[in-house]
Amino acid sequence: MIKPQTLKGFRDFLPEEARKRSYVIKILSRTFESFGFEPLETPALEYAEVLLGKYGTEGDKLLYRFKDRGDRDIALRYDQTVPLARVVAQYSNHLPTPFKRYQIQPVWRAENTQKGRYREFLQCDADIVGSAHPIADSETIAVAAYALKSLGFSTFQILINNRQHFSYEYIKTDFDIPSDKLPFIIRAVDKLAKVGPEEVKKEITTLEFSLEEAGAILEGIQGIKPCPDLQAVLDLLPKWNLPQEWYRFDPTLARGLDYYTGMIFEAVIPDYTAGSVCGGGRYDNLIGMFTEKSIPAVGFAFGFDRLIDALETLGLFPDYIHSSPSQVLVTVFSEPVLLHSLSLFQKLREHEIVSELYELPSYSLDKQLKYANRKGIPYVAIIGPDEAKNGTVTLKHLPTRTQKTLSIEKIIEELKKQKT
Amino acid sequence: MIKPQTLKGFRDFLPEEARKRSYVIKILSRTFESFGFEPLETPALEYAEVLLGKYGTEGDKLLYRFKDRGDRDIALRYDQTVPLARVVAQYSNHLPTPFKRYQIQPVWRAENTQKGRYREFLQCDADIVGSAHPIADSETIAVAAYALKSLGFSTFQILINNRQHFSYEYIKTDFDIPSDKLPFIIRAVDKLAKVGPEEVKKEITTLEFSLEEAGAILEGIQGIKPCPDLQAVLDLLPKWNLPQEWYRFDPTLARGLDYYTGMIFEAVIPDYTAGSVCGGGRYDNLIGMFTEKSIPAVGFAFGFDRLIDALETLGLFPDYIHSSPSQVLVTVFSEPVLLHSLSLFQKLREHEIVSELYELPSYSLDKQLKYANRKGIPYVAIIGPDEAKNGTVTLKHLPTRTQKTLSIEKIIEELKKQKT
C-alpha cells in the first residue's frame, strides 16, 4: 500500500479552492486584456543557464534543478519574467513592439516552507516590453490598480519608488556612507513597514554606525524626493483616473529581485496585513542577457495565494464560488425507474438548467441527499414508481426543506424562474 | 550572452496559440460542469512512489524523476489519473461520493520527440470515482461526445470495447492461444485501424503462428460479441440522446495504459487522421493501491494538442481567436498631445470598447499602424495637434483603409455600433 501524501510545500486544490482560483484568474485575465495585454505560456522546464544568475545567489539556490536523461542541466520555472526575456529574444521578429503580455502559470521555489509560503505557487504577470517611456511604467501601475478594484478590494495602496534613489546623490546625510554598505542598509530599510523604525535602526547599527547615525540614515532615506523619472510616472497616474488614495511615493520601498533598474512598486491592502499582494518594476537590462539589442521592460506580478487569502479574509468571494454550479441533483430511486431520471436530466439540460444525475454508488435517498448537501446543490428531483407512472417529479428544496410534486413541464418552469 | 532556446519537446505558446488554448479549455470546462463535474488541481511534483508502477515499465522509464534538496525521490506528473487516485485516498472524508471531477493541467513525459509528440503537454480529464454502475461508464462517453460537439466537430466516432474481452472465453478460434501470447496479440490488433489487417497478421505470425492462424485470430477478435457489462453501457447511450453514428463497439480497440479493468473507449474524427483525440475507460483497481477500500472509477482524457490540431485542420476556430481582442489602438502623435490620447483611451474604457494605448517605443505613425496590423486591431484612433485643438479624433479602419475625423462622442457611438 502506498501512502497517499503530497510533498511539503505542495498543495492539492479541491473543488471549492479550485473554483476560487478560476474566478480570480478570470477577473485578472479580463482586466489585462482590457488594456491590450495578450496571453503567453512558457514551458515548466528551461535550460538551467536561462534561469541562473538572474535572481541573485539566494534565488539560484532555490531553483528546482536537475539533469534530464539526455544529461541536460535543466530547472523548473522560478518566475515568469526571465522566461519572458528569453521569449522576447528568441522570437523578436514575430512579436509586436511593444510586446504587452500577461502570463498565469505556476512557479517552483525550494523555499523553507512556512505559513503562506509554498514551493509551488501561481504567478500572474503583466509586462510591457520595448518601451522606456514613463507612460509604460504608469500603465503597469494602473493595470494593477484596476485589477485590484475588479476583484472587489475597496481600499488598497500602491507604494512606488525608484531604484536610482539608492545612491549618495539622493540620500542626504552629514557623513559618508561607504558604498559597500548601501545594499545592506537598503535591505534593512525595506523592512520598515513590517518591523518599525527602532528595529531598522538597530539593524543599521550592526554596520558600525552609531544609533544616531542610523537614525540620520533612515531620515535621509525617508526624506528622499522622487527623481525626475519617477516624478514623470507619478504625474501620469491621475491621468489614468487613479484616485490619489490608491498610491503614494515610498522612498523606503526596496523590493528583493536583482534585475530591477528603475521604478519599483508594491500593492498593500490596509485591511490585510499578511503582506503585499503584488509587486513589480522596471528591468531594462534583463533582456540584454539574451540578445545584443538593449530592450527596456516594465511589469509586475500578483502573488496569487496572497490575493486568494486576502479575498477570503475580507469575505470578497461571491457566494456561488462555495458550491457546485449544479442547481438540481436528479436522484435515482431504483434500477427500474433509472431511465426516467436520465430522461429528466436530459430535459433539464435542454433547458440549460445546470443539473447532474446521481451516478449510483447506491439507491439510498439519504446518501443522495447527503451528496447534494456536500456539493451545495439546492434542489433534488425524485422520480419514484408513482411519479414515473404519473409523469411527475417530486422537487425538494433542501435549504427550506419544502417539496412539491408537479409535472415535468411545471418543474422546468419553476426552476427557470429560480435561475433568474 | 545566453542563447535563448527551449528544450526539445517543450513549447512556448505565443498569444494566438495561447488564445486557442484558453478557448478550448473554456468550452471543455463548461461542458464538464454542465454534467456536475467539479474542478481539481494537483501539484506538478509528487513522491516518485506515488507514480511508479502505475503506467507499465515503459511509463516508469518516461517519468521526469529526480532527487530534491531534501533527498526525496520525486517526479513530475505523468498523467492526472494517478494523482486523482491519490487525492481520493487522501481526502476520502472530504469528498462527495461519487466524486465527479475534471482536471486540466500539464503533464510531462520524457518521450522521443516527433511530430505531434511533446514532452510537456496539457491533459483534460473527467472522471467519476465511486460508482461501478454502467450509468457512470455511459455518462463519461456522453460527456466526451457532447464536449466534441460543443467544440464544433460535426462528425466523430467513439470506439468502445471492454478489457474483459481479451480472454479465451471471448476469442473464438479452433486452436488454443497460449496465455502468455495474448498481450502481444492485443497490441498487434490495436494497430488495425492504423496499419491494416495484412500488417497485423504479419505481426502475429512472428509469434510462431501460421498466416492462416493469424487470420483466424484476427477474425476471432473481430467477431467478439460485447460482454453483458459492455452491452449494458451500449444500451444506455441512446438514452443520453447520443445519435447512433457517434459511437460503435470495436472489439479491436485495446488502449495502452496498464490500469484499465473494464470498458475502454477512444474518440476519432474521420476528417482528422493524425490519431484519436480522447481516450479513457474503467479502472477499478487503481485507487486500491493507495487505500484499503476498493473504489471503482471510470473516466477519460482529451489529448489537448490533438484537439487543437484537429480544430485548426478543420478550420473550426472562430475568427476572433486569431487577433488581439482590442478593437481600437489609440496612437500617440507626439509628447505634447500624449495626454489627449490617454484621455481618449480612458473614455473608450468607460464605454467598454476594448482598446489599448500605444506604449511609445516611438512616435512614428507607421510603426504604430504596423503594431495594430500585427495584433489584428481593426481601428486606430489618431489625435494630432489639430484634433487636440478641435476636440476631435481621426478614426482609421485598417481593413478598408478608410478614415474619418469626428468628435469624440461620435467616435464612441460609431465604435459601439461596430461592436454589435
PDB file of C-alpha atoms in Angstrom, chain B residues 166-406:
ATOM      1  CA  PHE B 166      -9.209 -10.203 -24.195  1.00  0.00           C
ATOM      2  CA  SER B 167      -9.507 -13.754 -22.897  1.00  0.00           C
ATOM      3  CA  TYR B 168     -10.178 -17.226 -24.326  1.00  0.00           C
ATOM      4  CA  GLU B 169     -13.784 -17.050 -23.391  1.00  0.00           C
ATOM      5  CA  TYR B 170     -14.402 -14.343 -25.948  1.00  0.00           C
ATOM      6  CA  ILE B 171     -11.930 -15.056 -28.763  1.00  0.00           C
ATOM      7  CA  LYS B 172     -13.366 -17.930 -30.761  1.00  0.00           C
ATOM      8  CA  THR B 173     -10.675 -19.914 -32.605  1.00  0.00           C
ATOM      9  CA  ASP B 174     -10.324 -23.646 -33.460  1.00  0.00           C
ATOM     10  CA  PHE B 175      -6.973 -23.801 -31.688  1.00  0.00           C
ATOM     11  CA  ASP B 176      -5.584 -22.729 -28.333  1.00  0.00           C
ATOM     12  CA  ILE B 177      -3.812 -19.405 -27.863  1.00  0.00           C
ATOM     13  CA  PRO B 178      -1.128 -19.695 -25.139  1.00  0.00           C
ATOM     14  CA  SER B 179      -1.949 -17.178 -22.432  1.00  0.00           C
ATOM     15  CA  ASP B 180       1.497 -15.538 -22.492  1.00  0.00           C
ATOM     16  CA  LYS B 181       0.962 -14.617 -26.147  1.00  0.00           C
ATOM     17  CA  LEU B 182      -2.314 -12.751 -25.626  1.00  0.00           C
ATOM     18  CA  PRO B 183      -0.851  -9.358 -24.608  1.00  0.00           C
ATOM     19  CA  PHE B 184       1.338  -9.321 -27.720  1.00  0.00           C
ATOM     20  CA  ILE B 185      -1.616 -10.243 -29.936  1.00  0.00           C
ATOM     21  CA  ILE B 186      -3.745  -7.497 -28.376  1.00  0.00           C
ATOM     22  CA  ARG B 187      -1.047  -4.899 -29.033  1.00  0.00           C
ATOM     23  CA  ALA B 188      -0.814  -6.049 -32.648  1.00  0.00           C
ATOM     24  CA  VAL B 189      -4.581  -5.944 -33.199  1.00  0.00           C
ATOM     25  CA  ASP B 190      -4.809  -2.493 -31.570  1.00  0.00           C
ATOM     26  CA  LYS B 191      -2.928  -1.139 -34.616  1.00  0.00           C
ATOM     27  CA  LEU B 192      -5.544  -2.433 -37.076  1.00  0.00           C
ATOM     28  CA  ALA B 193      -7.039   0.964 -37.955  1.00  0.00           C
ATOM     29  CA  LYS B 194      -3.575   2.440 -38.438  1.00  0.00           C
ATOM     30  CA  VAL B 195      -1.729  -0.274 -40.417  1.00  0.00           C
ATOM     31  CA  GLY B 196      -4.470  -2.507 -41.871  1.00  0.00           C
ATOM     32  CA  PRO B 197      -5.183  -6.252 -41.493  1.00  0.00           C
ATOM     33  CA  GLU B 198      -2.210  -7.573 -43.503  1.00  0.00           C
ATOM     34  CA  GLU B 199       0.329  -5.853 -41.248  1.00  0.00           C
ATOM     35  CA  VAL B 200      -1.481  -7.027 -38.127  1.00  0.00           C
ATOM     36  CA  LYS B 201      -1.497 -10.630 -39.337  1.00  0.00           C
ATOM     37  CA  LYS B 202       2.176 -10.392 -40.253  1.00  0.00           C
ATOM     38  CA  GLU B 203       2.938  -9.180 -36.738  1.00  0.00           C
ATOM     39  CA  ILE B 204       1.001 -12.077 -35.224  1.00  0.00           C
ATOM     40  CA  THR B 205       2.972 -14.611 -37.310  1.00  0.00           C
ATOM     41  CA  THR B 206       6.171 -13.540 -35.540  1.00  0.00           C
ATOM     42  CA  LEU B 207       4.706 -15.420 -32.553  1.00  0.00           C
ATOM     43  CA  GLU B 208       5.002 -18.842 -34.249  1.00  0.00           C
ATOM     44  CA  PHE B 209       1.507 -18.729 -35.700  1.00  0.00           C
ATOM     45  CA  SER B 210       0.966 -19.502 -39.369  1.00  0.00           C
ATOM     46  CA  LEU B 211      -0.502 -16.758 -41.558  1.00  0.00           C
ATOM     47  CA  GLU B 212      -3.743 -18.744 -41.616  1.00  0.00           C
ATOM     48  CA  GLU B 213      -3.838 -18.990 -37.828  1.00  0.00           C
ATOM     49  CA  ALA B 214      -3.070 -15.268 -37.567  1.00  0.00           C
ATOM     50  CA  GLY B 215      -6.048 -14.605 -39.847  1.00  0.00           C
ATOM     51  CA  ALA B 216      -8.241 -16.808 -37.672  1.00  0.00           C
ATOM     52  CA  ILE B 217      -7.109 -14.984 -34.534  1.00  0.00           C
ATOM     53  CA  LEU B 218      -7.860 -11.584 -36.056  1.00  0.00           C
ATOM     54  CA  GLU B 219     -11.257 -12.814 -37.258  1.00  0.00           C
ATOM     55  CA  GLY B 220     -11.896 -14.315 -33.840  1.00  0.00           C
ATOM     56  CA  ILE B 221     -11.271 -10.959 -32.231  1.00  0.00           C
ATOM     57  CA  GLN B 222     -13.284  -9.038 -34.818  1.00  0.00           C
ATOM     58  CA  GLY B 223     -16.150 -11.452 -34.214  1.00  0.00           C
ATOM     59  CA  ILE B 224     -16.355 -10.885 -30.464  1.00  0.00           C
ATOM     60  CA  LYS B 225     -19.803 -10.010 -29.129  1.00  0.00           C
ATOM     61  CA  PRO B 226     -19.969  -7.419 -26.311  1.00  0.00           C
ATOM     62  CA  CYS B 227     -19.966  -8.916 -22.808  1.00  0.00           C
ATOM     63  CA  PRO B 228     -23.092  -8.195 -20.695  1.00  0.00           C
ATOM     64  CA  ASP B 229     -21.298  -5.387 -18.798  1.00  0.00           C
ATOM     65  CA  LEU B 230     -20.461  -3.589 -22.017  1.00  0.00           C
ATOM     66  CA  GLN B 231     -23.873  -4.327 -23.559  1.00  0.00           C
ATOM     67  CA  ALA B 232     -25.463  -2.517 -20.600  1.00  0.00           C
ATOM     68  CA  VAL B 233     -23.286   0.540 -21.322  1.00  0.00           C
ATOM     69  CA  LEU B 234     -24.087   0.443 -25.045  1.00  0.00           C
ATOM     70  CA  ASP B 235     -27.807   0.163 -24.298  1.00  0.00           C
ATOM     71  CA  LEU B 236     -27.679   3.310 -22.157  1.00  0.00           C
ATOM     72  CA  LEU B 237     -26.005   5.539 -24.760  1.00  0.00           C
ATOM     73  CA  PRO B 238     -29.158   6.346 -26.786  1.00  0.00           C
ATOM     74  CA  LYS B 239     -30.784   7.443 -23.505  1.00  0.00           C
ATOM     75  CA  TRP B 240     -28.184  10.208 -23.242  1.00  0.00           C
ATOM     76  CA  ASN B 241     -29.536  11.290 -26.664  1.00  0.00           C
ATOM     77  CA  LEU B 242     -26.348  10.225 -28.426  1.00  0.00           C
ATOM     78  CA  PRO B 243     -27.071   9.605 -32.117  1.00  0.00           C
ATOM     79  CA  GLN B 244     -26.127   6.109 -33.301  1.00  0.00           C
ATOM     80  CA  GLU B 245     -23.477   7.464 -35.665  1.00  0.00           C
ATOM     81  CA  TRP B 246     -21.460   8.967 -32.787  1.00  0.00           C
ATOM     82  CA  TYR B 247     -20.296   5.624 -31.374  1.00  0.00           C
ATOM     83  CA  ARG B 248     -19.714   1.949 -32.132  1.00  0.00           C
ATOM     84  CA  PHE B 249     -18.467  -1.232 -30.484  1.00  0.00           C
ATOM     85  CA  ASP B 250     -14.929  -2.021 -31.686  1.00  0.00           C
ATOM     86  CA  PRO B 251     -13.511  -5.342 -30.438  1.00  0.00           C
ATOM     87  CA  THR B 252     -10.050  -4.495 -31.788  1.00  0.00           C
ATOM     88  CA  LEU B 253      -9.602  -1.433 -29.549  1.00  0.00           C
ATOM     89  CA  ALA B 254      -7.068  -2.184 -26.789  1.00  0.00           C
ATOM     90  CA  ARG B 255      -5.556   1.085 -25.400  1.00  0.00           C
ATOM     91  CA  GLY B 256      -2.162   1.096 -23.760  1.00  0.00           C
ATOM     92  CA  LEU B 257      -2.379   2.018 -20.125  1.00  0.00           C
ATOM     93  CA  ASP B 258      -1.962  -0.754 -17.612  1.00  0.00           C
ATOM     94  CA  TYR B 259      -4.621   0.298 -15.164  1.00  0.00           C
ATOM     95  CA  TYR B 260      -7.831  -0.248 -17.193  1.00  0.00           C
ATOM     96  CA  THR B 261     -10.013  -3.114 -15.993  1.00  0.00           C
ATOM     97  CA  GLY B 262     -13.318  -2.897 -17.914  1.00  0.00           C
ATOM     98  CA  MET B 263     -14.894  -0.633 -20.521  1.00  0.00           C
ATOM     99  CA  ILE B 264     -12.420   1.310 -22.659  1.00  0.00           C
ATOM    100  CA  PHE B 265     -13.030   3.909 -25.375  1.00  0.00           C
ATOM    101  CA  GLU B 266     -11.375   6.285 -27.803  1.00  0.00           C
ATOM    102  CA  ALA B 267     -12.751   9.095 -29.962  1.00  0.00           C
ATOM    103  CA  VAL B 268     -11.655   9.512 -33.565  1.00  0.00           C
ATOM    104  CA  ILE B 269     -12.559  12.223 -36.060  1.00  0.00           C
ATOM    105  CA  PRO B 270     -12.912  10.804 -39.571  1.00  0.00           C
ATOM    106  CA  ASP B 271     -11.714  14.035 -41.228  1.00  0.00           C
ATOM    107  CA  TYR B 272      -8.655  14.146 -38.967  1.00  0.00           C
ATOM    108  CA  THR B 273      -6.318  11.200 -39.398  1.00  0.00           C
ATOM    109  CA  ALA B 274      -3.442  12.059 -37.027  1.00  0.00           C
ATOM    110  CA  GLY B 275      -4.907   9.892 -34.268  1.00  0.00           C
ATOM    111  CA  SER B 276      -7.578   9.668 -31.588  1.00  0.00           C
ATOM    112  CA  VAL B 277      -8.436  12.868 -29.713  1.00  0.00           C
ATOM    113  CA  CYS B 278      -9.523  11.286 -26.461  1.00  0.00           C
ATOM    114  CA  GLY B 279      -9.390   8.008 -24.629  1.00  0.00           C
ATOM    115  CA  GLY B 280     -10.440   6.514 -21.359  1.00  0.00           C
ATOM    116  CA  GLY B 281     -12.081   3.664 -19.570  1.00  0.00           C
ATOM    117  CA  ARG B 282     -12.832   1.973 -16.279  1.00  0.00           C
ATOM    118  CA  TYR B 283     -10.045   1.376 -13.764  1.00  0.00           C
ATOM    119  CA  ASP B 284     -11.478  -0.312 -10.674  1.00  0.00           C
ATOM    120  CA  ASN B 285      -8.203  -1.358  -9.026  1.00  0.00           C
ATOM    121  CA  LEU B 286      -6.042   1.776  -9.218  1.00  0.00           C
ATOM    122  CA  ILE B 287      -7.335   3.632  -6.163  1.00  0.00           C
ATOM    123  CA  GLY B 288      -6.928   0.418  -4.119  1.00  0.00           C
ATOM    124  CA  MET B 289      -3.169   0.908  -4.431  1.00  0.00           C
ATOM    125  CA  PHE B 290      -3.494   3.876  -2.035  1.00  0.00           C
ATOM    126  CA  THR B 291      -6.224   2.780   0.385  1.00  0.00           C
ATOM    127  CA  GLU B 292      -7.729  -0.343   1.922  1.00  0.00           C
ATOM    128  CA  LYS B 293     -11.136   0.386   0.432  1.00  0.00           C
ATOM    129  CA  SER B 294     -11.811  -0.860  -3.079  1.00  0.00           C
ATOM    130  CA  ILE B 295     -13.118   2.143  -5.058  1.00  0.00           C
ATOM    131  CA  PRO B 296     -14.329   1.774  -8.660  1.00  0.00           C
ATOM    132  CA  ALA B 297     -13.644   4.577 -11.151  1.00  0.00           C
ATOM    133  CA  VAL B 298     -14.204   5.466 -14.785  1.00  0.00           C
ATOM    134  CA  GLY B 299     -13.077   8.436 -16.848  1.00  0.00           C
ATOM    135  CA  PHE B 300     -11.206   9.773 -19.839  1.00  0.00           C
ATOM    136  CA  ALA B 301      -8.751  12.400 -21.028  1.00  0.00           C
ATOM    137  CA  PHE B 302      -8.699  14.597 -24.088  1.00  0.00           C
ATOM    138  CA  GLY B 303      -5.353  14.857 -25.829  1.00  0.00           C
ATOM    139  CA  PHE B 304      -5.241  18.634 -25.878  1.00  0.00           C
ATOM    140  CA  ASP B 305      -2.701  19.058 -28.678  1.00  0.00           C
ATOM    141  CA  ARG B 306      -4.645  16.704 -30.915  1.00  0.00           C
ATOM    142  CA  LEU B 307      -7.827  18.685 -30.245  1.00  0.00           C
ATOM    143  CA  ILE B 308      -6.107  21.969 -31.109  1.00  0.00           C
ATOM    144  CA  ASP B 309      -4.576  20.436 -34.225  1.00  0.00           C
ATOM    145  CA  ALA B 310      -7.893  18.927 -35.324  1.00  0.00           C
ATOM    146  CA  LEU B 311      -9.766  22.226 -34.786  1.00  0.00           C
ATOM    147  CA  GLU B 312      -7.069  24.023 -36.754  1.00  0.00           C
ATOM    148  CA  THR B 313      -7.016  21.438 -39.562  1.00  0.00           C
ATOM    149  CA  LEU B 314     -10.805  21.546 -39.931  1.00  0.00           C
ATOM    150  CA  GLY B 315     -10.970  25.355 -39.638  1.00  0.00           C
ATOM    151  CA  LEU B 316     -13.203  25.250 -36.569  1.00  0.00           C
ATOM    152  CA  PHE B 317     -11.635  28.062 -34.531  1.00  0.00           C
ATOM    153  CA  PRO B 318     -13.734  31.217 -34.516  1.00  0.00           C
ATOM    154  CA  ASP B 319     -12.116  34.170 -36.305  1.00  0.00           C
ATOM    155  CA  TYR B 320     -11.717  36.313 -33.203  1.00  0.00           C
ATOM    156  CA  ILE B 321      -9.146  33.862 -31.786  1.00  0.00           C
ATOM    157  CA  HIS B 322      -6.656  34.926 -34.439  1.00  0.00           C
ATOM    158  CA  SER B 323      -6.303  38.536 -33.347  1.00  0.00           C
ATOM    159  CA  SER B 324      -5.988  40.541 -30.160  1.00  0.00           C
ATOM    160  CA  PRO B 325      -9.350  41.371 -28.569  1.00  0.00           C
ATOM    161  CA  SER B 326      -8.573  45.097 -28.847  1.00  0.00           C
ATOM    162  CA  GLN B 327     -10.948  46.906 -31.167  1.00  0.00           C
ATOM    163  CA  VAL B 328      -9.040  50.191 -31.180  1.00  0.00           C
ATOM    164  CA  LEU B 329      -5.408  51.222 -30.915  1.00  0.00           C
ATOM    165  CA  VAL B 330      -5.152  54.740 -29.549  1.00  0.00           C
ATOM    166  CA  THR B 331      -1.990  56.096 -31.155  1.00  0.00           C
ATOM    167  CA  VAL B 332       0.246  58.800 -29.733  1.00  0.00           C
ATOM    168  CA  PHE B 333       1.163  61.576 -32.148  1.00  0.00           C
ATOM    169  CA  SER B 334       3.720  63.446 -30.029  1.00  0.00           C
ATOM    170  CA  GLU B 335       4.669  64.131 -26.432  1.00  0.00           C
ATOM    171  CA  PRO B 336       2.621  67.373 -26.194  1.00  0.00           C
ATOM    172  CA  VAL B 337      -0.635  65.599 -27.154  1.00  0.00           C
ATOM    173  CA  LEU B 338       0.042  62.357 -25.256  1.00  0.00           C
ATOM    174  CA  LEU B 339      -2.467  63.224 -22.555  1.00  0.00           C
ATOM    175  CA  HIS B 340      -5.210  63.716 -25.158  1.00  0.00           C
ATOM    176  CA  SER B 341      -4.637  60.160 -26.334  1.00  0.00           C
ATOM    177  CA  LEU B 342      -4.627  58.815 -22.794  1.00  0.00           C
ATOM    178  CA  SER B 343      -7.850  60.658 -22.066  1.00  0.00           C
ATOM    179  CA  LEU B 344      -9.486  59.144 -25.177  1.00  0.00           C
ATOM    180  CA  PHE B 345      -8.360  55.675 -24.065  1.00  0.00           C
ATOM    181  CA  GLN B 346      -9.996  56.249 -20.667  1.00  0.00           C
ATOM    182  CA  LYS B 347     -13.247  57.307 -22.331  1.00  0.00           C
ATOM    183  CA  LEU B 348     -13.274  54.236 -24.576  1.00  0.00           C
ATOM    184  CA  ARG B 349     -12.664  52.077 -21.488  1.00  0.00           C
ATOM    185  CA  GLU B 350     -15.595  53.669 -19.701  1.00  0.00           C
ATOM    186  CA  HIS B 351     -17.778  52.713 -22.669  1.00  0.00           C
ATOM    187  CA  GLU B 352     -16.375  49.164 -22.589  1.00  0.00           C
ATOM    188  CA  ILE B 353     -14.846  49.486 -26.009  1.00  0.00           C
ATOM    189  CA  VAL B 354     -11.800  47.205 -25.748  1.00  0.00           C
ATOM    190  CA  SER B 355      -8.864  49.432 -26.607  1.00  0.00           C
ATOM    191  CA  GLU B 356      -5.245  49.968 -25.914  1.00  0.00           C
ATOM    192  CA  LEU B 357      -2.897  52.908 -25.782  1.00  0.00           C
ATOM    193  CA  TYR B 358       0.304  52.674 -27.840  1.00  0.00           C
ATOM    194  CA  GLU B 359       3.065  52.480 -25.259  1.00  0.00           C
ATOM    195  CA  LEU B 360       5.512  54.669 -27.091  1.00  0.00           C
ATOM    196  CA  PRO B 361       8.680  52.995 -28.151  1.00  0.00           C
ATOM    197  CA  SER B 362       8.300  55.542 -30.974  1.00  0.00           C
ATOM    198  CA  TYR B 363       6.075  58.382 -32.226  1.00  0.00           C
ATOM    199  CA  SER B 364       6.232  57.076 -35.807  1.00  0.00           C
ATOM    200  CA  LEU B 365       2.678  56.595 -37.087  1.00  0.00           C
ATOM    201  CA  ASP B 366       3.965  53.943 -39.470  1.00  0.00           C
ATOM    202  CA  LYS B 367       5.275  51.872 -36.579  1.00  0.00           C
ATOM    203  CA  GLN B 368       2.021  52.330 -34.709  1.00  0.00           C
ATOM    204  CA  LEU B 369      -0.007  51.144 -37.729  1.00  0.00           C
ATOM    205  CA  LYS B 370       2.335  48.185 -38.086  1.00  0.00           C
ATOM    206  CA  TYR B 371       1.720  47.385 -34.421  1.00  0.00           C
ATOM    207  CA  ALA B 372      -2.058  47.451 -34.970  1.00  0.00           C
ATOM    208  CA  ASN B 373      -1.703  45.244 -38.034  1.00  0.00           C
ATOM    209  CA  ARG B 374       0.447  42.717 -36.242  1.00  0.00           C
ATOM    210  CA  LYS B 375      -2.084  42.411 -33.423  1.00  0.00           C
ATOM    211  CA  GLY B 376      -5.052  42.403 -35.808  1.00  0.00           C
ATOM    212  CA  ILE B 377      -6.574  45.541 -34.287  1.00  0.00           C
ATOM    213  CA  PRO B 378      -9.063  46.894 -36.855  1.00  0.00           C
ATOM    214  CA  TYR B 379      -9.255  50.576 -35.794  1.00  0.00           C
ATOM    215  CA  VAL B 380      -6.613  53.152 -34.962  1.00  0.00           C
ATOM    216  CA  ALA B 381      -7.514  56.465 -33.359  1.00  0.00           C
ATOM    217  CA  ILE B 382      -5.239  59.438 -34.075  1.00  0.00           C
ATOM    218  CA  ILE B 383      -5.156  62.703 -32.157  1.00  0.00           C
ATOM    219  CA  GLY B 384      -2.680  65.143 -33.680  1.00  0.00           C
ATOM    220  CA  PRO B 385      -2.362  68.832 -32.738  1.00  0.00           C
ATOM    221  CA  ASP B 386      -5.386  69.754 -34.937  1.00  0.00           C
ATOM    222  CA  GLU B 387      -7.626  67.090 -33.462  1.00  0.00           C
ATOM    223  CA  ALA B 388      -6.428  68.045 -29.969  1.00  0.00           C
ATOM    224  CA  LYS B 389      -7.359  71.680 -30.596  1.00  0.00           C
ATOM    225  CA  ASN B 390     -10.788  70.827 -32.068  1.00  0.00           C
ATOM    226  CA  GLY B 391     -11.686  68.033 -29.641  1.00  0.00           C
ATOM    227  CA  THR B 392     -11.901  65.536 -32.496  1.00  0.00           C
ATOM    228  CA  VAL B 393     -10.380  62.162 -33.361  1.00  0.00           C
ATOM    229  CA  THR B 394      -9.357  60.694 -36.694  1.00  0.00           C
ATOM    230  CA  LEU B 395     -10.509  57.091 -36.807  1.00  0.00           C
ATOM    231  CA  LYS B 396      -8.853  54.863 -39.392  1.00  0.00           C
ATOM    232  CA  HIS B 397     -10.331  51.487 -40.310  1.00  0.00           C
ATOM    233  CA  LEU B 398      -7.346  49.418 -41.411  1.00  0.00           C
ATOM    234  CA  PRO B 399      -9.092  46.611 -43.351  1.00  0.00           C
ATOM    235  CA  THR B 400     -10.880  49.098 -45.641  1.00  0.00           C
ATOM    236  CA  ARG B 401      -8.213  51.860 -45.488  1.00  0.00           C
ATOM    237  CA  THR B 402     -10.910  54.436 -44.800  1.00  0.00           C
ATOM    238  CA  GLN B 403     -10.854  57.167 -42.197  1.00  0.00           C
ATOM    239  CA  LYS B 404     -12.999  59.942 -40.776  1.00  0.00           C
ATOM    240  CA  THR B 405     -12.488  62.786 -38.355  1.00  0.00           C
ATOM    241  CA  LEU B 406     -15.286  63.172 -35.815  1.00  0.00           C
TER     242      LEU B 406
END
